Amino acid sequence: MDGLLINSEDIITDSINRVLEKYGRPAITGSIRAQIMDIYQNFPNCKPMPGSEKLLSALGHARNINGEPILLGLASSTKTESFDLKATQPETKRLLDHIHPDRRVLGGDPRLRQGRGKPAPDTYLLALQVLNSDSQKPIMPNECLVFEDSVTGVEAGRRAGMRVIWVPHPDVAKEYESRKEDVLAGRCGTSNLGEEWQLGEVDDGWAECISSLEAFDFKKYGISII
């Protein structure tokens, strides 16, 4: 959610970098920003990221290649209290309301085992379990499409056996430019989870990187908008 659907990561970065600049320190990198995301709670000014409203609205009226409705779920490391703050603005609340509250899996969900957040696959697998409780036909992991902005999130999606669209912040994209294919395979070594059989392979076609949600190609994934 953060950095993908709403601009909370930019708010964090700008605030920290202003302080660092004041004391003559270098700006933080994308990887450092990712590590401190969850300690910030005051995000009432978050706004939708470019293309997010159009994407969720379209997917809410879309069909897959078999003519079946697309089910939307949210799998985020954001805690419930932080989520509520980030949904303060009417336009942000309207965006997030495209995903039914019962189909949201947030950080701290009691159904998740301790220490099994991203990059472990559990958050995505639980979100799929929730979707399947509403689905007439069971949805398999390989039928899911994950949208992620973080490197650890991409790994989580790949470990879950799902296809992944990586939409990184420009700073993160630059930082991992030479390792992009490793990121898409979930093989950046950001964790010591083991279980490498869960990871993808470089250039296996199960993940791609796009610059913005505005660049998502519905037809490429057999999605038609009604």
Short mmCIF file of C-alpha atoms in Angstrom, two decimals:
data_model
loop_
_atom_site.label_atom_id
_atom_site.label_comp_id
_atom_site.label_asym_id
_atom_site.label_seq_id
_atom_site.Cartn_x
_atom_site.Cartn_y
_atom_site.Cartn_z
CA MET A 1 0.00 0.00 0.00
CA ASP A 2 2.63 2.55 1.09
CA GLY A 3 4.46 3.89 -1.95
CA LEU A 4 2.22 1.88 -4.28
CA LEU A 5 -1.30 3.25 -3.77
CA ILE A 6 -0.54 6.30 -1.61
CA ASN A 7 2.45 8.66 -1.30
CA SER A 8 3.32 8.09 2.39
CA GLU A 9 6.90 7.09 1.53
CA ASP A 10 7.57 10.47 -0.06
CA ILE A 11 6.25 12.23 3.05
CA ILE A 12 8.64 10.22 5.22
CA THR A 13 11.62 10.80 2.95
CA ASP A 14 11.09 14.54 2.66
CA SER A 15 10.72 14.94 6.42
CA ILE A 16 13.85 12.96 7.26
CA ASN A 17 15.99 14.49 4.53
CA ARG A 18 15.15 18.03 5.67
CA VAL A 19 16.50 17.17 9.12
CA LEU A 20 19.59 15.45 7.69
CA GLU A 21 20.32 18.41 5.42
CA LYS A 22 20.10 20.76 8.39
CA TYR A 23 22.93 18.86 10.07
CA GLY A 24 24.98 18.36 6.93
CA ARG A 25 24.25 14.67 6.62
CA PRO A 26 23.59 12.75 3.38
CA ALA A 27 20.05 11.90 2.35
CA ILE A 28 18.68 8.46 3.17
CA THR A 29 18.63 5.73 0.55
CA GLY A 30 15.59 3.79 -0.58
CA SER A 31 16.61 0.71 1.39
CA ILE A 32 16.96 2.69 4.63
CA ARG A 33 13.59 4.31 4.04
CA ALA A 34 12.00 0.89 3.66
CA GLN A 35 13.34 -0.18 7.07
CA ILE A 36 11.84 2.78 8.92
CA MET A 37 8.45 2.97 7.21
CA ASP A 38 6.45 1.34 9.97
CA ILE A 39 7.65 3.57 12.82
CA TYR A 40 5.89 6.62 11.40
CA GLN A 41 2.23 6.95 12.32
CA ASN A 42 1.25 10.49 11.38
CA PHE A 43 0.20 10.21 7.76
CA PRO A 44 -3.06 12.18 7.53
CA ASN A 45 -1.90 13.97 4.37
CA CYS A 46 -1.33 10.90 2.21
CA LYS A 47 -2.74 11.08 -1.30
CA PRO A 48 -3.29 8.47 -4.02
CA MET A 49 -0.33 7.60 -6.23
CA PRO A 50 -0.63 8.29 -9.98
CA GLY A 51 -2.82 5.70 -11.65
CA SER A 52 -3.96 4.00 -8.44
CA GLU A 53 -7.56 5.26 -8.49
CA LYS A 54 -8.00 4.40 -12.16
CA LEU A 55 -6.47 0.95 -11.68
CA LEU A 56 -8.57 -0.11 -8.69
CA SER A 57 -11.73 1.34 -10.19
CA ALA A 58 -11.13 -0.54 -13.44
CA LEU A 59 -10.28 -3.82 -11.73
CA GLY A 60 -13.49 -3.57 -9.73
CA HIS A 61 -15.39 -3.89 -13.03
CA ALA A 62 -13.03 -6.26 -14.79
CA ARG A 63 -13.12 -9.88 -15.91
CA ASN A 64 -10.33 -12.39 -16.40
CA ILE A 65 -9.70 -14.40 -19.54
CA ASN A 66 -12.44 -16.85 -18.49
CA GLY A 67 -14.99 -14.09 -18.02
CA GLU A 68 -14.87 -14.32 -14.23
CA PRO A 69 -14.85 -11.23 -11.97
CA ILE A 70 -11.51 -9.97 -10.66
CA LEU A 71 -11.36 -10.09 -6.86
CA LEU A 72 -9.33 -7.37 -5.14
CA GLY A 73 -7.44 -7.88 -1.90
CA LEU A 74 -4.94 -5.88 0.13
CA ALA A 75 -1.87 -7.49 1.72
CA SER A 76 0.05 -4.79 3.58
CA SER A 77 2.57 -4.58 6.41
CA THR A 78 0.88 -1.38 7.58
CA LYS A 79 -0.66 -1.68 11.04
CA THR A 80 -4.39 -0.98 11.47
CA GLU A 81 -3.83 2.27 13.39
CA SER A 82 -1.45 3.56 10.72
CA PHE A 83 -3.85 2.47 7.97
CA ASP A 84 -6.66 4.52 9.51
CA LEU A 85 -4.44 7.62 9.65
CA LYS A 86 -3.37 7.21 6.05
CA ALA A 87 -7.03 6.96 5.00
CA THR A 88 -7.88 10.35 6.55
CA GLN A 89 -8.10 12.32 3.31
CA PRO A 90 -11.41 11.78 1.44
CA GLU A 91 -9.65 10.96 -1.82
CA THR A 92 -7.42 8.39 -0.10
CA LYS A 93 -10.35 6.83 1.73
CA ARG A 94 -12.26 6.65 -1.54
CA LEU A 95 -9.30 4.88 -3.14
CA LEU A 96 -8.92 2.30 -0.38
CA ASP A 97 -12.68 1.71 -0.24
CA HIS A 98 -12.34 -0.06 -3.59
CA ILE A 99 -11.06 -2.97 -1.47
CA HIS A 100 -13.66 -4.30 0.96
CA PRO A 101 -12.50 -4.18 4.61
CA ASP A 102 -13.00 -7.94 4.91
CA ARG A 103 -10.49 -8.43 2.09
CA ARG A 104 -7.67 -6.49 3.75
CA VAL A 105 -4.80 -8.21 5.54
CA LEU A 106 -2.75 -5.69 7.53
CA GLY A 107 0.36 -5.90 9.67
CA GLY A 108 -0.32 -7.31 13.10
CA ASP A 109 -3.19 -9.48 11.85
CA PRO A 110 -3.65 -12.15 14.56
CA ARG A 111 -3.97 -14.80 11.86
CA LEU A 112 -0.32 -14.21 10.87
CA ARG A 113 2.39 -15.99 12.81
CA GLN A 114 4.87 -13.80 14.65
CA GLY A 115 7.86 -12.95 12.49
CA ARG A 116 6.20 -14.11 9.27
CA GLY A 117 5.64 -10.76 7.61
CA LYS A 118 7.12 -9.91 4.21
CA PRO A 119 9.37 -11.19 2.66
CA ALA A 120 7.75 -14.41 3.94
CA PRO A 121 4.78 -15.36 1.75
CA ASP A 122 2.28 -15.62 4.62
CA THR A 123 0.66 -12.19 4.17
CA TYR A 124 -0.16 -12.89 0.54
CA LEU A 125 -1.28 -16.45 1.20
CA LEU A 126 -3.62 -15.24 3.95
CA ALA A 127 -5.02 -12.58 1.61
CA LEU A 128 -5.68 -15.33 -0.94
CA GLN A 129 -7.39 -17.43 1.72
CA VAL A 130 -9.65 -14.47 2.50
CA LEU A 131 -10.51 -14.00 -1.18
CA ASN A 132 -11.30 -17.68 -1.55
CA SER A 133 -13.84 -17.45 1.26
CA ASP A 134 -15.89 -15.23 -1.11
CA SER A 135 -15.09 -17.04 -4.34
CA GLN A 136 -17.35 -19.65 -5.92
CA LYS A 137 -14.32 -21.24 -7.56
CA PRO A 138 -11.04 -21.65 -5.61
CA ILE A 139 -8.33 -19.26 -6.78
CA MET A 140 -4.83 -20.74 -6.98
CA PRO A 141 -1.66 -18.76 -6.17
CA ASN A 142 -0.51 -18.93 -9.79
CA GLU A 143 -3.73 -17.18 -10.81
CA CYS A 144 -2.94 -14.15 -8.65
CA LEU A 145 -1.27 -10.91 -9.70
CA VAL A 146 0.57 -8.97 -7.01
CA PHE A 147 1.35 -5.24 -7.24
CA GLU A 148 4.35 -4.28 -5.10
CA ASP A 149 6.62 -1.29 -4.67
CA SER A 150 9.14 -2.83 -2.22
CA VAL A 151 11.91 -5.34 -2.81
CA THR A 152 10.83 -7.43 0.18
CA GLY A 153 7.26 -7.37 -1.10
CA VAL A 154 8.35 -8.70 -4.48
CA GLU A 155 10.13 -11.55 -2.71
CA ALA A 156 7.00 -12.26 -0.66
CA GLY A 157 4.87 -12.43 -3.79
CA ARG A 158 7.30 -14.73 -5.56
CA ARG A 159 7.55 -16.97 -2.50
CA ALA A 160 3.75 -17.19 -2.51
CA GLY A 161 3.87 -18.55 -6.06
CA MET A 162 2.19 -15.49 -7.55
CA ARG A 163 2.97 -13.27 -10.51
CA VAL A 164 4.31 -9.87 -9.51
CA ILE A 165 4.24 -6.34 -10.91
CA TRP A 166 7.02 -4.29 -9.32
CA VAL A 167 6.32 -0.55 -9.23
CA PRO A 168 9.32 0.90 -7.36
CA HIS A 169 9.87 4.46 -6.22
CA PRO A 170 12.37 6.09 -8.65
CA ASP A 171 15.05 6.16 -5.93
CA VAL A 172 14.59 2.45 -5.25
CA ALA A 173 14.61 1.66 -8.97
CA LYS A 174 17.90 3.52 -9.33
CA GLU A 175 19.41 1.80 -6.30
CA TYR A 176 18.58 -1.67 -7.64
CA GLU A 177 19.08 -0.91 -11.33
CA SER A 178 21.95 -3.36 -11.70
CA ARG A 179 20.05 -6.07 -9.80
CA LYS A 180 16.59 -5.61 -11.26
CA GLU A 181 16.34 -9.14 -12.59
CA ASP A 182 17.33 -10.54 -9.19
CA VAL A 183 14.64 -8.42 -7.54
CA LEU A 184 12.01 -9.70 -9.97
CA ALA A 185 13.02 -13.28 -9.17
CA GLY A 186 12.86 -12.56 -5.44
CA ARG A 187 16.57 -13.31 -5.17
CA CYS A 188 18.06 -10.12 -3.74
CA GLY A 189 19.11 -11.75 -0.50
CA THR A 190 17.13 -9.35 1.68
CA SER A 191 16.26 -12.15 4.11
CA ASN A 192 17.63 -15.38 5.52
CA LEU A 193 14.37 -17.31 5.32
CA GLY A 194 15.92 -20.16 3.37
CA GLU A 195 13.36 -22.26 1.48
CA GLU A 196 14.88 -21.19 -1.83
CA TRP A 197 12.51 -23.50 -3.68
CA GLN A 198 9.89 -20.78 -3.14
CA LEU A 199 11.88 -18.23 -5.14
CA GLY A 200 11.62 -17.55 -8.84
CA GLU A 201 14.28 -17.74 -11.49
CA VAL A 202 15.82 -14.84 -13.37
CA ASP A 203 13.89 -14.05 -16.58
CA ASP A 204 11.20 -16.66 -15.85
CA GLY A 205 8.46 -14.28 -17.02
CA TRP A 206 6.61 -14.29 -13.72
CA ALA A 207 7.44 -10.70 -12.78
CA GLU A 208 7.95 -7.37 -14.49
CA CYS A 209 8.87 -3.83 -13.52
CA ILE A 210 6.80 -0.81 -14.56
CA SER A 211 7.45 2.85 -13.76
CA SER A 212 3.92 3.66 -12.61
CA LEU A 213 0.52 2.06 -12.13
CA GLU A 214 -0.50 4.18 -15.11
CA ALA A 215 1.69 1.92 -17.27
CA PHE A 216 -0.11 -1.32 -16.36
CA ASP A 217 -1.17 -3.27 -19.46
CA PHE A 218 -4.53 -4.95 -18.79
CA LYS A 219 -4.56 -6.87 -22.07
CA LYS A 220 -1.17 -8.43 -21.38
CA TYR A 221 -2.72 -10.24 -18.42
CA GLY A 222 -5.96 -11.19 -20.11
CA ILE A 223 -8.00 -8.64 -18.18
CA SER A 224 -10.96 -6.98 -19.87
CA ILE A 225 -12.78 -3.95 -18.49
CA ILE A 226 -16.57 -3.98 -18.62
#
